[in-house]
Short mmCIF file of C-alpha atoms and ligand atoms in Angstrom, two decimals:
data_model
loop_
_atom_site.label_atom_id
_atom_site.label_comp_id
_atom_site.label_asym_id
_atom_site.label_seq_id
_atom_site.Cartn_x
_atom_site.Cartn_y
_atom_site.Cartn_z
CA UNK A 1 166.79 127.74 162.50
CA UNK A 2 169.32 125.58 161.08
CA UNK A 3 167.38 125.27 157.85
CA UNK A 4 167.78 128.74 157.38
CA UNK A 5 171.47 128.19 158.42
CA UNK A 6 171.96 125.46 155.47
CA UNK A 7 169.80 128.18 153.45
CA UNK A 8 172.52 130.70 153.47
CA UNK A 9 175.78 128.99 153.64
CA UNK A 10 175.05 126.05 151.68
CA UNK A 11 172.41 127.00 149.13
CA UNK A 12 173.11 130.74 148.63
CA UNK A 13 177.01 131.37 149.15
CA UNK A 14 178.74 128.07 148.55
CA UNK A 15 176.42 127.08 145.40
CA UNK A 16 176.96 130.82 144.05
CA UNK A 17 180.77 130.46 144.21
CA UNK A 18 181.04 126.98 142.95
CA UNK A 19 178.24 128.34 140.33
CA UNK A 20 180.40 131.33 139.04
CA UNK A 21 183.88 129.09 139.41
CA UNK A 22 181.86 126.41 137.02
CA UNK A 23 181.07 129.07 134.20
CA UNK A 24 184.95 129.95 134.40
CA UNK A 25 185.86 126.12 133.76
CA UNK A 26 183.02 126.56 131.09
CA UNK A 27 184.52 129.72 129.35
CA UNK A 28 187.81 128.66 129.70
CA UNK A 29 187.94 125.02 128.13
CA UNK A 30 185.47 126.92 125.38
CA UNK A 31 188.35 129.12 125.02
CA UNK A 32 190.93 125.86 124.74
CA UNK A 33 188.81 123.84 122.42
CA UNK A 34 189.19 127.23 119.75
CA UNK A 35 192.68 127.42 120.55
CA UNK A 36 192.42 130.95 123.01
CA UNK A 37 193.54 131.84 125.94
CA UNK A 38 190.18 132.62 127.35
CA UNK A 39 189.44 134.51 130.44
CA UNK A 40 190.95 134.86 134.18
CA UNK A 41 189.61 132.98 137.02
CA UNK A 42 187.52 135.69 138.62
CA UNK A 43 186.36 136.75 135.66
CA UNK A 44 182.68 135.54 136.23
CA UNK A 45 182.61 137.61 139.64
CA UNK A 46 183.92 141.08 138.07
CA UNK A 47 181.11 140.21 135.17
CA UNK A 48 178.34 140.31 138.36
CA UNK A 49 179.88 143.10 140.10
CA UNK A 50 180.10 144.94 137.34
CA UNK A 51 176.39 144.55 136.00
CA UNK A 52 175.24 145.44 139.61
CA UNK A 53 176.98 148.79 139.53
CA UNK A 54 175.26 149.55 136.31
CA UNK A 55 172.27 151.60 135.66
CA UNK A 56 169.49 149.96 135.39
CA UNK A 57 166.59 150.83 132.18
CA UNK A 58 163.17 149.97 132.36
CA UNK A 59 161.70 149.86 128.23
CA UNK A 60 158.76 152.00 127.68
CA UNK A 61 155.96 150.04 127.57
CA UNK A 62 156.96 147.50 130.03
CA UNK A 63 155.07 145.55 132.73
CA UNK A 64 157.51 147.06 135.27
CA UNK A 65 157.20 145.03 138.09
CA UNK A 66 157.32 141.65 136.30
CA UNK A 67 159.89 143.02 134.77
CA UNK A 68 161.68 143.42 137.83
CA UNK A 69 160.41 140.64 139.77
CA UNK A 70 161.30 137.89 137.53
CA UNK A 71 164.90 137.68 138.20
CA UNK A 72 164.43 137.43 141.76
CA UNK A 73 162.54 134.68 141.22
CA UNK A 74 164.00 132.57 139.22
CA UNK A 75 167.18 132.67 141.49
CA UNK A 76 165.35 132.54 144.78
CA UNK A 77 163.97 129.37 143.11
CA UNK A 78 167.50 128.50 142.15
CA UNK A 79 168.63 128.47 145.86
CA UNK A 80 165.62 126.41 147.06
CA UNK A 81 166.25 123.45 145.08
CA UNK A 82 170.56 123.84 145.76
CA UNK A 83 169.87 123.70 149.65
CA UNK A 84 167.58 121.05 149.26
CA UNK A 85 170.54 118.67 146.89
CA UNK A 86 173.42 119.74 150.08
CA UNK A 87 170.60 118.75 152.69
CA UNK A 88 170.35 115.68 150.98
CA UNK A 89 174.07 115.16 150.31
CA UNK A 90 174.58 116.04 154.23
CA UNK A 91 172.04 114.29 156.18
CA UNK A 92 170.59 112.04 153.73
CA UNK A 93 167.88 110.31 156.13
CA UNK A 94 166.35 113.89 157.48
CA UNK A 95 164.64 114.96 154.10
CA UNK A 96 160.78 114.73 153.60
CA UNK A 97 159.00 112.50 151.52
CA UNK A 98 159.23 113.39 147.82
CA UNK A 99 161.80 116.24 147.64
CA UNK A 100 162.66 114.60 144.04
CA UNK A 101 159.13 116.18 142.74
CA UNK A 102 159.59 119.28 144.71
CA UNK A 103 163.27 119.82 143.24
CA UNK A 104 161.33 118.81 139.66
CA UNK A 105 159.13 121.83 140.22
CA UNK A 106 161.42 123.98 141.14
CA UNK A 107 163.48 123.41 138.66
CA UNK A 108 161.46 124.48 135.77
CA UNK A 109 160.84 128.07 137.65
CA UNK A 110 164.07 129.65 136.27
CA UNK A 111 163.24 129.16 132.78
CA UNK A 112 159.44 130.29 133.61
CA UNK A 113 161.05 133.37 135.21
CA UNK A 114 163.13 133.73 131.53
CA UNK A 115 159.51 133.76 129.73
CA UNK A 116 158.11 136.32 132.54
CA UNK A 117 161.37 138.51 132.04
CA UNK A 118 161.13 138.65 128.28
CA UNK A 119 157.35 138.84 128.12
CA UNK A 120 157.14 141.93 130.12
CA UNK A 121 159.65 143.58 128.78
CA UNK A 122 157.57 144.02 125.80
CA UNK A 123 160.45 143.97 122.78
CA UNK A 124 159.69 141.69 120.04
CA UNK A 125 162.87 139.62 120.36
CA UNK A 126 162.04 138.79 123.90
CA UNK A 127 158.70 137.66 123.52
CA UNK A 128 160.50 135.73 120.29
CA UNK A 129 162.93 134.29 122.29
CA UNK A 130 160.43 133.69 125.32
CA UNK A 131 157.85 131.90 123.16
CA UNK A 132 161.08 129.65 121.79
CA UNK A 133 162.05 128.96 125.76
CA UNK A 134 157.80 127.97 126.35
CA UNK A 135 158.44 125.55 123.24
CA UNK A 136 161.90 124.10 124.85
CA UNK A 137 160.35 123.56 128.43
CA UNK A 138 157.41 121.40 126.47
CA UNK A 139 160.37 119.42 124.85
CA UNK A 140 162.41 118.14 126.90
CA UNK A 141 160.06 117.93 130.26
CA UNK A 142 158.63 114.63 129.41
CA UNK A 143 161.84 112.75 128.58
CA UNK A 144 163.50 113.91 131.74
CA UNK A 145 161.32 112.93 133.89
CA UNK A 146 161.45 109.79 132.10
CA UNK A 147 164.62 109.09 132.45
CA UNK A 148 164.20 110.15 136.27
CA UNK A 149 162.14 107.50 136.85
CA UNK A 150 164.84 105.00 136.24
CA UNK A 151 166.62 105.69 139.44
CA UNK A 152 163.49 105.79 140.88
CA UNK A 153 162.55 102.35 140.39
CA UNK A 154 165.96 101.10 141.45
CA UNK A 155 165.51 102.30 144.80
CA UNK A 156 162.57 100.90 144.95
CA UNK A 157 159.69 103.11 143.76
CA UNK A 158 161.23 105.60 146.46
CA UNK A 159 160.78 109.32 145.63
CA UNK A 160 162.94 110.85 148.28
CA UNK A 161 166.44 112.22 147.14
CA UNK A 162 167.90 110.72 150.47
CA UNK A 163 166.82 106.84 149.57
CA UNK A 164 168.05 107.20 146.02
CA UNK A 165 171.27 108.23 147.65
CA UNK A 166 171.37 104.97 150.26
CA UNK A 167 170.87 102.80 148.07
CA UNK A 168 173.77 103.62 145.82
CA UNK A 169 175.69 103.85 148.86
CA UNK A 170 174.98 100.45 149.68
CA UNK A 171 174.48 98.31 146.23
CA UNK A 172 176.57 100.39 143.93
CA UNK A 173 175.87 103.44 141.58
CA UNK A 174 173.04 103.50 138.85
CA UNK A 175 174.69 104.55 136.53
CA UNK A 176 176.65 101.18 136.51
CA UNK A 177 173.62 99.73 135.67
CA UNK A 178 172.70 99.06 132.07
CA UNK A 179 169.57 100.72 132.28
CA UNK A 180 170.86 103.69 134.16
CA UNK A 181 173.49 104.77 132.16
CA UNK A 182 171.08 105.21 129.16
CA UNK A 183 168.89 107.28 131.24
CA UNK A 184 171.84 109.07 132.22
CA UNK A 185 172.48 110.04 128.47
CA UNK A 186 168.79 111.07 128.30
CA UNK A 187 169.31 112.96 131.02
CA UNK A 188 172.24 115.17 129.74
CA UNK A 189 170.65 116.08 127.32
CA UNK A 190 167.89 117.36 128.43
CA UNK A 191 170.34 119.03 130.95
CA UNK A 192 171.56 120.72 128.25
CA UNK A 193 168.32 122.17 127.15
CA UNK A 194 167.54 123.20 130.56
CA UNK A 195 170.47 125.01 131.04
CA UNK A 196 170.05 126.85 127.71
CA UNK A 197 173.53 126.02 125.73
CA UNK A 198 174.17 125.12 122.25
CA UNK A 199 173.08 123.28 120.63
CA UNK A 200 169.63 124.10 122.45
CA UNK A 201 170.23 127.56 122.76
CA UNK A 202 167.64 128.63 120.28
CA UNK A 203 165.67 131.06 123.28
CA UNK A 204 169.00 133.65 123.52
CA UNK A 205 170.70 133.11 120.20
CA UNK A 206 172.76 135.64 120.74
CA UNK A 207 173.58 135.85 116.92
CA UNK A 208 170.18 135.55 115.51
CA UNK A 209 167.65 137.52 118.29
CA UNK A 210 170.59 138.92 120.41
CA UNK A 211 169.93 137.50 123.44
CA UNK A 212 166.04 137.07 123.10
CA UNK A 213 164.52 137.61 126.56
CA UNK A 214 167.78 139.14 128.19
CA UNK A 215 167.30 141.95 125.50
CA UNK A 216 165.85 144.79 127.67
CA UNK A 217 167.90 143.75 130.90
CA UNK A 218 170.50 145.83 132.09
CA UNK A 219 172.49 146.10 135.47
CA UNK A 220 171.31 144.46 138.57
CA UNK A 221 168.15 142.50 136.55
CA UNK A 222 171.08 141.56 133.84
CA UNK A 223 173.45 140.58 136.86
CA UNK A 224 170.97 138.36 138.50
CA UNK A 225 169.86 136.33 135.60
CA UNK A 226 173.31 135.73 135.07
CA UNK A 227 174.13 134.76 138.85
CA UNK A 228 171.00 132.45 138.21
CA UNK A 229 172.31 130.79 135.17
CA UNK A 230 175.93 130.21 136.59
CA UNK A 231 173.95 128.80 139.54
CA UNK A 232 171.89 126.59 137.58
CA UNK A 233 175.42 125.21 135.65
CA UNK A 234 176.23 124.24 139.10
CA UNK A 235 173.06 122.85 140.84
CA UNK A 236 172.42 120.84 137.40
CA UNK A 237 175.20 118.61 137.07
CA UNK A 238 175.11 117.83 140.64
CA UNK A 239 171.61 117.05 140.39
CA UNK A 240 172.77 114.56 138.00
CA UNK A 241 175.38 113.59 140.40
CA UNK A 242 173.05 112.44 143.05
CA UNK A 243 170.33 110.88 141.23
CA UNK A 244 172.85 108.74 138.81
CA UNK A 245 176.57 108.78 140.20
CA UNK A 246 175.95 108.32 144.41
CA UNK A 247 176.34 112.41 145.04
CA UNK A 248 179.14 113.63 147.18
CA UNK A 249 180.62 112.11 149.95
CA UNK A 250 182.93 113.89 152.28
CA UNK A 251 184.97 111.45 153.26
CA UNK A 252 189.16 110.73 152.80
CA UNK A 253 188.98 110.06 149.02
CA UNK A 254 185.75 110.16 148.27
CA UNK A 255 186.01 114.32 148.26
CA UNK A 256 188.45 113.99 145.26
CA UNK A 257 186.25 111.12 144.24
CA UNK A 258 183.16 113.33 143.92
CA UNK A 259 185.57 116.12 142.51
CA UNK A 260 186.68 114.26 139.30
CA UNK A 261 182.52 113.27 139.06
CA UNK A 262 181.66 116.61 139.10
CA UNK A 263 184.33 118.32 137.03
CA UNK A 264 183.51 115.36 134.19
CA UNK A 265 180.10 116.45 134.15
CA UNK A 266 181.06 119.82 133.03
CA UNK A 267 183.45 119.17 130.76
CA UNK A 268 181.30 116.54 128.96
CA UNK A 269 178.35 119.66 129.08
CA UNK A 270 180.83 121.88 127.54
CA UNK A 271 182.01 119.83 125.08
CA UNK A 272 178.60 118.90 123.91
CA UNK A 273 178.09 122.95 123.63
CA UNK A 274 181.56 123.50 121.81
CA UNK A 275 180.89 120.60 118.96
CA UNK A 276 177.83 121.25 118.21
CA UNK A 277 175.55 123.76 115.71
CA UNK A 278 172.77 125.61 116.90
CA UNK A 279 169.24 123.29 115.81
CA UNK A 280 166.25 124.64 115.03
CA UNK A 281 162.96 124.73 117.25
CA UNK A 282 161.02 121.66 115.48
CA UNK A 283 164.04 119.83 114.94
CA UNK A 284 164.43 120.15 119.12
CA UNK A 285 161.55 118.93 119.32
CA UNK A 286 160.93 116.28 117.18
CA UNK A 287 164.74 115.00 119.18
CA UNK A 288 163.28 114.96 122.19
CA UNK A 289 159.90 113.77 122.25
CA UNK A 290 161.35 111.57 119.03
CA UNK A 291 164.43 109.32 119.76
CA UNK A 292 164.94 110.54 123.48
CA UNK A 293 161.54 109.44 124.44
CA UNK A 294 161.64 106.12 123.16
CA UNK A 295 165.44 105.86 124.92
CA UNK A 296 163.85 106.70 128.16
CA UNK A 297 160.74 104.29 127.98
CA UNK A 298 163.74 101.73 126.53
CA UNK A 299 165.38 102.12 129.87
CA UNK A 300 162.19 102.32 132.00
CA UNK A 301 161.73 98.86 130.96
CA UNK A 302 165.46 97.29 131.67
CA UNK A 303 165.01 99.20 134.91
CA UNK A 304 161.93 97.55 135.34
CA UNK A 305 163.57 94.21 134.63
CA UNK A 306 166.24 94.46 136.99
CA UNK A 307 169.11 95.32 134.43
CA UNK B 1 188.86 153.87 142.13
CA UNK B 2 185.76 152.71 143.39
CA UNK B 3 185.12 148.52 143.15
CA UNK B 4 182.71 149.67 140.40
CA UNK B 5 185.23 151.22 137.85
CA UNK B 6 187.54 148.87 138.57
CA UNK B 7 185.04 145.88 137.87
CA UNK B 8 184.17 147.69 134.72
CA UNK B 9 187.44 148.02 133.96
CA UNK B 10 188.26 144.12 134.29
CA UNK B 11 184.83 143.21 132.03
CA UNK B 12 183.69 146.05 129.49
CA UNK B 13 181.61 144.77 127.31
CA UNK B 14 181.75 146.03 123.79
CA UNK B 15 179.20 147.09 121.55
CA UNK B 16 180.05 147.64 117.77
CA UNK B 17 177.83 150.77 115.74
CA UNK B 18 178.53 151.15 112.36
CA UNK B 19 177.25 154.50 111.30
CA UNK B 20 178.33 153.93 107.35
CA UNK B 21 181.21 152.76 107.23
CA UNK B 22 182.38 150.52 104.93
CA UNK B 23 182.90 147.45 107.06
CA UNK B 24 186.42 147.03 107.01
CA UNK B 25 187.09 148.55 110.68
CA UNK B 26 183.79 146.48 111.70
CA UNK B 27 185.55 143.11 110.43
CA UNK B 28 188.83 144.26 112.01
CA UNK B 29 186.94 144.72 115.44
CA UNK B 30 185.98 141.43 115.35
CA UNK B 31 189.36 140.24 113.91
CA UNK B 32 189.96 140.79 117.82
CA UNK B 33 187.90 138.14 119.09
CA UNK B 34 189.90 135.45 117.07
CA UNK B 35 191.73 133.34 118.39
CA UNK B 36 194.85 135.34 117.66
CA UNK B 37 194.27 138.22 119.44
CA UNK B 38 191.46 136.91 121.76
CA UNK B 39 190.71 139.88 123.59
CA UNK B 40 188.32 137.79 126.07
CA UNK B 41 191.53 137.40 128.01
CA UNK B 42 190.72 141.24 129.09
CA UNK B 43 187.50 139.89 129.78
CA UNK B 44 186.34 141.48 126.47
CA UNK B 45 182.91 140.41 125.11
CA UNK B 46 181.17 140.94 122.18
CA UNK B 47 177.15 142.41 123.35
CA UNK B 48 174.32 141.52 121.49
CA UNK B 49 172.36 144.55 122.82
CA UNK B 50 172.79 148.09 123.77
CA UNK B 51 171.26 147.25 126.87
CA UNK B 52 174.32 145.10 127.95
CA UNK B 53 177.21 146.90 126.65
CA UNK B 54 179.85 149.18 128.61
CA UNK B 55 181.75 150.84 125.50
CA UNK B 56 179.94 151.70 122.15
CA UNK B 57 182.50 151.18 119.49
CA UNK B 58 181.60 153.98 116.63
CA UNK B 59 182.97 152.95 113.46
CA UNK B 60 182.34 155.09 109.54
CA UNK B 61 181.36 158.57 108.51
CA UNK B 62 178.18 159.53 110.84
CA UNK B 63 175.66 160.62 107.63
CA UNK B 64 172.99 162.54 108.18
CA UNK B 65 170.55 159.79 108.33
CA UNK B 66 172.57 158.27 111.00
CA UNK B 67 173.02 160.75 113.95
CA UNK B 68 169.71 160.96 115.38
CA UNK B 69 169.77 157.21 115.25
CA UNK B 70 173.80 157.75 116.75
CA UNK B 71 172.30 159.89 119.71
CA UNK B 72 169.17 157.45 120.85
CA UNK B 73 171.19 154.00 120.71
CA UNK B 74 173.83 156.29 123.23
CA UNK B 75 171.26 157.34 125.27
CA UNK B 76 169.89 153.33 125.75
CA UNK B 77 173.29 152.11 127.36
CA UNK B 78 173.43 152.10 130.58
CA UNK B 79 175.97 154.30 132.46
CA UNK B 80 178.84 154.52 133.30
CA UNK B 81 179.77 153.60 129.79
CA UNK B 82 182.90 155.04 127.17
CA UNK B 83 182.79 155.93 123.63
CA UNK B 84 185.37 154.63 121.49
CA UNK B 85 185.93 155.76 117.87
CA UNK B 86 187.47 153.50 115.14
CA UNK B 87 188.96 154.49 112.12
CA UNK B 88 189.71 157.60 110.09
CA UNK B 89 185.93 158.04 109.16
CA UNK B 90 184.93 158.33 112.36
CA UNK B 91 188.21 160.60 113.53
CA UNK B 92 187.65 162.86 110.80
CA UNK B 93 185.35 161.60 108.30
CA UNK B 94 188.51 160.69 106.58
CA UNK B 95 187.80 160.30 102.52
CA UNK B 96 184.40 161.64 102.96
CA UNK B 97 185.17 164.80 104.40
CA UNK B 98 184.16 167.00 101.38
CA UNK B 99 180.60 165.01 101.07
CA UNK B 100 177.63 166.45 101.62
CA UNK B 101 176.34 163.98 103.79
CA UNK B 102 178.89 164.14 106.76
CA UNK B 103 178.36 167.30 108.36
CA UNK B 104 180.80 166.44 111.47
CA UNK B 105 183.14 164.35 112.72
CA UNK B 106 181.99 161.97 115.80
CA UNK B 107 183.46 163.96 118.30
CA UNK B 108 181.11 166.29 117.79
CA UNK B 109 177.88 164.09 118.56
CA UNK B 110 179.18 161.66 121.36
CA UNK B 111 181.62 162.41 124.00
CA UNK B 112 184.16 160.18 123.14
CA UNK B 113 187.28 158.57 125.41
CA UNK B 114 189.64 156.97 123.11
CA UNK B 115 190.54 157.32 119.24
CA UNK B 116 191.83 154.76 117.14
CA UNK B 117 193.08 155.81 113.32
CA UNK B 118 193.71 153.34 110.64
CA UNK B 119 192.19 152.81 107.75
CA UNK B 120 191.59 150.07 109.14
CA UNK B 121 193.42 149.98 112.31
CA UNK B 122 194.69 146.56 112.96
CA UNK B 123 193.63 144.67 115.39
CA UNK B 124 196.99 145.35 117.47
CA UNK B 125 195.83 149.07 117.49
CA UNK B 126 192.78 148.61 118.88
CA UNK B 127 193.79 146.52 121.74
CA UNK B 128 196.20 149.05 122.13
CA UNK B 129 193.49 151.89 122.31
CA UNK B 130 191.42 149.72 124.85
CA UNK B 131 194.54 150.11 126.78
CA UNK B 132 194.99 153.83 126.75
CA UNK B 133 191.50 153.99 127.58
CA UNK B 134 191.82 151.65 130.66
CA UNK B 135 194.58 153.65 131.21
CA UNK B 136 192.70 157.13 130.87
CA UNK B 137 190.11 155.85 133.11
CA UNK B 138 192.37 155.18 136.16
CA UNK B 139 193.86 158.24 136.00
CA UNK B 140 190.61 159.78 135.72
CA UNK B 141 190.45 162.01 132.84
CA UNK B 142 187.89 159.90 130.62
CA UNK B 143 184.93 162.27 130.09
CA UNK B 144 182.08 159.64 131.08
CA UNK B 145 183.53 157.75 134.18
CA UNK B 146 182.91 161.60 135.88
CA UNK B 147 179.69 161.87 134.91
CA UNK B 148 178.09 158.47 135.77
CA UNK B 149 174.15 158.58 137.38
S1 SF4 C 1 188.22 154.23 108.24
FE1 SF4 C 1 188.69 153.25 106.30
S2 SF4 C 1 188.29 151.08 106.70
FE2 SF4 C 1 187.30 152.23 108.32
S3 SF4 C 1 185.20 152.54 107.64
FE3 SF4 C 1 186.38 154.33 106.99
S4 SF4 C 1 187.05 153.88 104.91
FE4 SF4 C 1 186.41 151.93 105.86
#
């Protein structure tokens, strides 16, 4: 019962409302860094009310209940791995045995829903733009989970969230470490990609395939894809958080402590996004499995040796 | 007002149709989205799609060739939406009103919500057209907040 509990409060509302409050910090330094204004606080919220109150169209010719079902799965998916990172950041000794694989798996759902979503609607862009997101998961899977492993051996070849967060409790956090603060910088960047923002944001390209699989979506599918991306800008980050910076602790300081952590995160994300041209598909590609490879395995082997 | 309207009202999402015009009022709409003007403080965003947008900006002279293609991109967003027409052309055809290729003004295709005239209007009279249209809708006279599925 009190899974479900954590389910709902944790993993559904909290992570939703942090979610949408991180795209505002998002739009709004993207709106600084080009000298706007940019948009009001709850502006993310009316965005998802209003798409909800919208009709929604089904295309001719569509696989309707793929369609439909896609977006519900990519942020029921979404949710899963959230309440499993709070579980972890609550009661870090009651998690099961590798909940870093399961949160791996789960975390490449929402961009599998994206190619389900914009293969079924059956426009060209979509399936464009899906075919480009297929190409992006290939890319930057391998040197993430390479530069996972780093942490991983530091806690000694553990694969639970819950030991990775002990032991930088105890013996400081990895990113401190030589080795771990190149992974981190792997990491990132494939963050980045996951989450679909310049300069990897070659799948929705809004000004080249307007919006590639999102094309056909309207209302409540529309709404929930973008309550799943907002969630992801949330749940990322603090992914990060936990494997390489020692999570969130919820104690005196350590609450503002984990604040300015998280909040850094972003802004270095958004920054990355704001100074930054669009790259092509190869040239993604050729980065990640190129250079960011080879700085993984680099920091696979000072992990290895104890750096 | 429902939470609906009123959520539409604090995010419409534009859509810009040009239906020949001769891109001036198109470059002006997006004059709006610079830094100067920045209308994403309304919560204003350019849409890609149809599919997303909440008001279909209709900019130029609707030719001939143009209105069945006018009529089907209206009938693919999703509703409750608002027409909004930009410019003399698409007020009154404006220079073009003896050709033989503009039959009618927009008005008489779409039901639309708000006019803007210019040739070009500026970017300070559009924003001050989405107003009156914000404005139209809370008072509820616009034509399409009535009709909504
Ligand atoms: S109203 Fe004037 S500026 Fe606008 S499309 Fe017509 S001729 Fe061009």
């Amino acid at each position: 019962m009190i899974y479900i509990g954590y389910l709902i409060v944790f993993g559904c509302c909290l992570t939703a409302v942090l979610g949408l409050f991180t795209s505002w910090v998002d739009r709004k330094v993207t709106a600084r860094v080009q000298y706007r204004v940019g948009p009001p606080v709850l502006q993310p919220v009316f965005d998802v009310i209003k798409l909800l109150g919208k009709e929604t169209l089904i295309p001719d010719g569509a696989s309707k209940l793929t369609f439909l079902a896609a977006p519900v799965v990519g942020l029921s998916s979404v949710i899963l791995v959230s309440t499993i990172l709070w579980m972890n950041v609550i009661h870090p000794q009651q998690t099961f045995l590798g909940d870093l694989i399961v949160v791996l798996y789960l975390l490449t759902v929402p961009s599998m829903s994206i190619i389900m979503g914009g293969f079924a609607s059956g426009n060209p862009l979509a399936s464009i733009g899906s075919s480009r997101e297929m190409k992006l998961i290939l890319s930057y899977e391998l040197p993430f989970v390479l530069a996972i492993l780093v942490p991983v051996i530091h806690s000694h070849y553990s694969i639970r969230l819950g030991d990775i967060l002990n032991m930088q409790s105890g013996s400081g956090v990895i990113i401190g470490n030589f080795s771990g603060s190149i992974a981190f910088i792997v990491a990132l960047l494939c963050v980045q990609a996951k989450l679909g923002l310049v300069p990897f944001d070659m799948p929705e390209a809004e000004t080249e395939i307007i919006g590639g699989p999102f094309v056909e979506y309207s209302g409540a599918g529309l709404a929930i894809f973008r309550l799943m991306k907002n969630m992801l800008l949330f749940v990322m980050p603090f992914f990060l958080m936990i494997l390489f910076m020692g999570g969130i602790r919820f104690d005196g300081i350590h609450i503002f402590n984990a604040l300015l952590k998280y909040l850094g995160t972003v802004a270095l994300i958004t920054v990355i996004r704001n100074t930054n041209p669009r790259v092509r598909i190869d040239q993604a590609l050729r980065f990640f499995w190129g250079p960011m490879t080879v700085l993984a395995i680099i920091a696979i082997i000072l992990a290895y040796r104890g750096w | 007002m429902s939470l609906k309207l009123t959520a539409l009202l604090k995010s419409p999402w534009v859509f810009h149709l040009s239906t020949g015009s001769c891109n001036n009022c198109d470059i002006e709409i997006i004059d709006c989205l610079t830094p100067r003007f920045d209308i994403e403080r309304f919560g204003m965003l350019l849409a890609g799609s149809i599919k997303h947008a909440d008001v279909l900006l209709v900019t130029g002279s609707a030719n001939r060739k143009c209105i069945p293609r006018i009529k089907r991109v209206y009938e693919q967003m999703p509703k409750p939406c608002f027409v909004v027409a930009i410019g003399e052309c698409a007020l009154s055809r404006g220079m073009f009103i003896h050709s033989y290729n503009c039959p009618v003004p927009i008005d008489h295709i779409l039901p639309v919500d708000a006019y803007i005239p210019g040739c070009p209007p500026k970017p300070e009279a559009i924003i001050a057209g989405a107003v009156k249209l914000i404005e139209k809708v809370k008072n509820g006279t616009a034509k399409k907040a009535k009709n909504e599925k």
